[in-house]
Short mmCIF file of C-alpha atoms in Angstrom, two decimals:
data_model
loop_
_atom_site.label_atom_id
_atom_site.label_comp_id
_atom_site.label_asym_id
_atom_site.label_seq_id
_atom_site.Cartn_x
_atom_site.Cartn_y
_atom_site.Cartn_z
CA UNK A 1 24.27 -6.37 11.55
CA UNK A 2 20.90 -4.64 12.78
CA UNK A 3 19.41 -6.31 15.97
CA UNK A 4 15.58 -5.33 16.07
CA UNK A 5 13.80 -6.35 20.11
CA UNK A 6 10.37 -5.90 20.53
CA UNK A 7 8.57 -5.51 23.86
CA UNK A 8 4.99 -4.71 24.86
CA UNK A 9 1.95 -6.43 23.62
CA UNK A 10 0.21 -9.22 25.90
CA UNK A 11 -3.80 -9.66 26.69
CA UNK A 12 -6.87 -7.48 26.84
CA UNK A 13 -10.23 -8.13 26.29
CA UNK A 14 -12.09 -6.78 22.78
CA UNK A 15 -12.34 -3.13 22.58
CA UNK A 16 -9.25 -3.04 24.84
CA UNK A 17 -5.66 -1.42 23.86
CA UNK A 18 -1.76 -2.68 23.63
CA UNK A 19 1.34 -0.77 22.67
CA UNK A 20 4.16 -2.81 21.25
CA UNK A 21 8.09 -1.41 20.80
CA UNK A 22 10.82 -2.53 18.47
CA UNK A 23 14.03 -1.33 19.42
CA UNK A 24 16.92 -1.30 16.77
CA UNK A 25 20.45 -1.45 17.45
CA UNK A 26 23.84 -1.91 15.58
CA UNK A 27 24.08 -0.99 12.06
CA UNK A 28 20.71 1.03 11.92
CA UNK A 29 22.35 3.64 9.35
CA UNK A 30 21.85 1.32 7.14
CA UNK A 31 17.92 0.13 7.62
CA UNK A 32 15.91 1.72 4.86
CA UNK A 33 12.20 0.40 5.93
CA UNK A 34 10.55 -1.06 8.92
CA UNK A 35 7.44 -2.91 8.76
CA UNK A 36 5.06 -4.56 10.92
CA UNK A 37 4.19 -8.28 10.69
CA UNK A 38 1.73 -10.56 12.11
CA UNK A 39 0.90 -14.13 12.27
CA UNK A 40 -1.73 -15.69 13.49
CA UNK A 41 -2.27 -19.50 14.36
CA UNK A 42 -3.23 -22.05 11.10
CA UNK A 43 -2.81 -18.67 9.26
CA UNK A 44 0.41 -17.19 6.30
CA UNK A 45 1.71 -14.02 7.74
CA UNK A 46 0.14 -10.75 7.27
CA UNK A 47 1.93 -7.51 6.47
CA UNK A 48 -0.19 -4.90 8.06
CA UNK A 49 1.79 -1.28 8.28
CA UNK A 50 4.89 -0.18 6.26
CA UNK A 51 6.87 2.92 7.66
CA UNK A 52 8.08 4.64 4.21
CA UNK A 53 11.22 6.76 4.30
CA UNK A 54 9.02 10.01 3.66
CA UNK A 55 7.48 9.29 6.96
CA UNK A 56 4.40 8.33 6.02
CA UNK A 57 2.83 5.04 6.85
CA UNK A 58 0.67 2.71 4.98
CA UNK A 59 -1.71 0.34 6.73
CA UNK A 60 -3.88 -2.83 5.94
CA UNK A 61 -7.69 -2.73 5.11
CA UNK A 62 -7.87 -5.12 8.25
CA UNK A 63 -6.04 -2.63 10.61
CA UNK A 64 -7.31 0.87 9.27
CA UNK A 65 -8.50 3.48 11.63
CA UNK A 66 -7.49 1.30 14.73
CA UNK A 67 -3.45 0.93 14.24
CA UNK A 68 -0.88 3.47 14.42
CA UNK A 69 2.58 2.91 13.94
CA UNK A 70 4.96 6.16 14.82
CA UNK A 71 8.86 6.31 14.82
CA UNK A 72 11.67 7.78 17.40
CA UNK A 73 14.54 8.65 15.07
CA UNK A 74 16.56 9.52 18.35
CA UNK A 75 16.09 6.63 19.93
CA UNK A 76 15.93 4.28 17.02
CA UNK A 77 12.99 3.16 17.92
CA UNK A 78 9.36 2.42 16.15
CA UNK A 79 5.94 1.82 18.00
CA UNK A 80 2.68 0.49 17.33
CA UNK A 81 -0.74 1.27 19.15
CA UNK A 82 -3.37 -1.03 18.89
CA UNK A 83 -6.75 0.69 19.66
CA UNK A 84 -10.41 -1.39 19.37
CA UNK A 85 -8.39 -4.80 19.15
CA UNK A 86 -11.08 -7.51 17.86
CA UNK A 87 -10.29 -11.32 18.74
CA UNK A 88 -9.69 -12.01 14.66
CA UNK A 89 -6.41 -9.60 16.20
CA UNK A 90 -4.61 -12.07 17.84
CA UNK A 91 -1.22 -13.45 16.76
CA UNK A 92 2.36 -13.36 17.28
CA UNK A 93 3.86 -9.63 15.92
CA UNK A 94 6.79 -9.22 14.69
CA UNK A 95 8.51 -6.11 13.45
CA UNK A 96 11.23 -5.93 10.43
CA UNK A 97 13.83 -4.01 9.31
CA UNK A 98 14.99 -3.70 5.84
CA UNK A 99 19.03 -3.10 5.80
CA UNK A 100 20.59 -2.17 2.75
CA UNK A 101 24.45 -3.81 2.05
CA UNK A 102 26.55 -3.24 -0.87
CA UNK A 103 28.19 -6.92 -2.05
CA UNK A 104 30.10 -7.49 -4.85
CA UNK A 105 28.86 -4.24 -6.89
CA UNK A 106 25.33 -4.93 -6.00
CA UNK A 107 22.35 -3.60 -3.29
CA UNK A 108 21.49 -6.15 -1.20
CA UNK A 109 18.78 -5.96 1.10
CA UNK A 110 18.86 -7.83 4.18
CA UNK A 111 16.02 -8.62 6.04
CA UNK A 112 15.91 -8.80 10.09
CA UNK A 113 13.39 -9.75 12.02
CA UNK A 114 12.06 -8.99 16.33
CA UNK A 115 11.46 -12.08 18.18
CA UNK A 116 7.54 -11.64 18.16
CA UNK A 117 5.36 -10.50 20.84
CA UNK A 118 2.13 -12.39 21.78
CA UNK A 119 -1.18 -10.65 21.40
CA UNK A 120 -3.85 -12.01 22.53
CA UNK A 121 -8.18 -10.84 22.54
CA UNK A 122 -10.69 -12.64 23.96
CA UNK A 123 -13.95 -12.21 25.71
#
């Protein structure tokens, strides 16, 4: 089991900057890749930064140049800043972790998702 909480986030004004946390905890050996999600209202989830296990991350068209996700290895944690945030940027964010399980012969990969943290932009 990998439990993933999230903190940070909240409401600024465009232009303005948020930092948001995910925290992992329990099997984290395990977790192979963490992503960043967000959703927001009348709108499918967007995927907008992967962290790949060579440490580099990949970002979004939408998020480029303004986003920057960075990872704690000792304390299992991952963080996004959010520089320049537009109102088109608000939504619920969620981080993911990818866990890898062996069942029955076979990989399995597990996802598990943070709660979500609101951010909201407006002028």
């Amino acid at each position: 089991q990998v439990h993933l909480v999230e903190s940070g986030g909240g409401y600024v004004q465009p232009g303005g900057s948020l930092r948001l946390s995910c925290a992992a905890s329990g099997n984290i050996f395990r977790l192979r890749t963490m992503s960043w999600y967000r959703q927001a209202p009348e709108k499918e989830r967007e995927l907008f930064a992967t962290w790949s296990s060579s440490g580099t991350t990949n970002y979004a068209d939408s998020v480029k140049g303004r986003f920057t996700s960075s990872k704690d290895n000792d304390k299992y944690q991952v963080y996004h800043q959010m520089n320049s945030l537009k109102p088109d940027d608000t939504a619920v964010y969620y981080c993911k972790g990818v866990e890898e399980r062996m069942l029955q012969g076979k990989g399995v990969m597990k996802a598990y998702w943070g709660q979500g943290r609101q951010v909201s932009d407006s002028s």
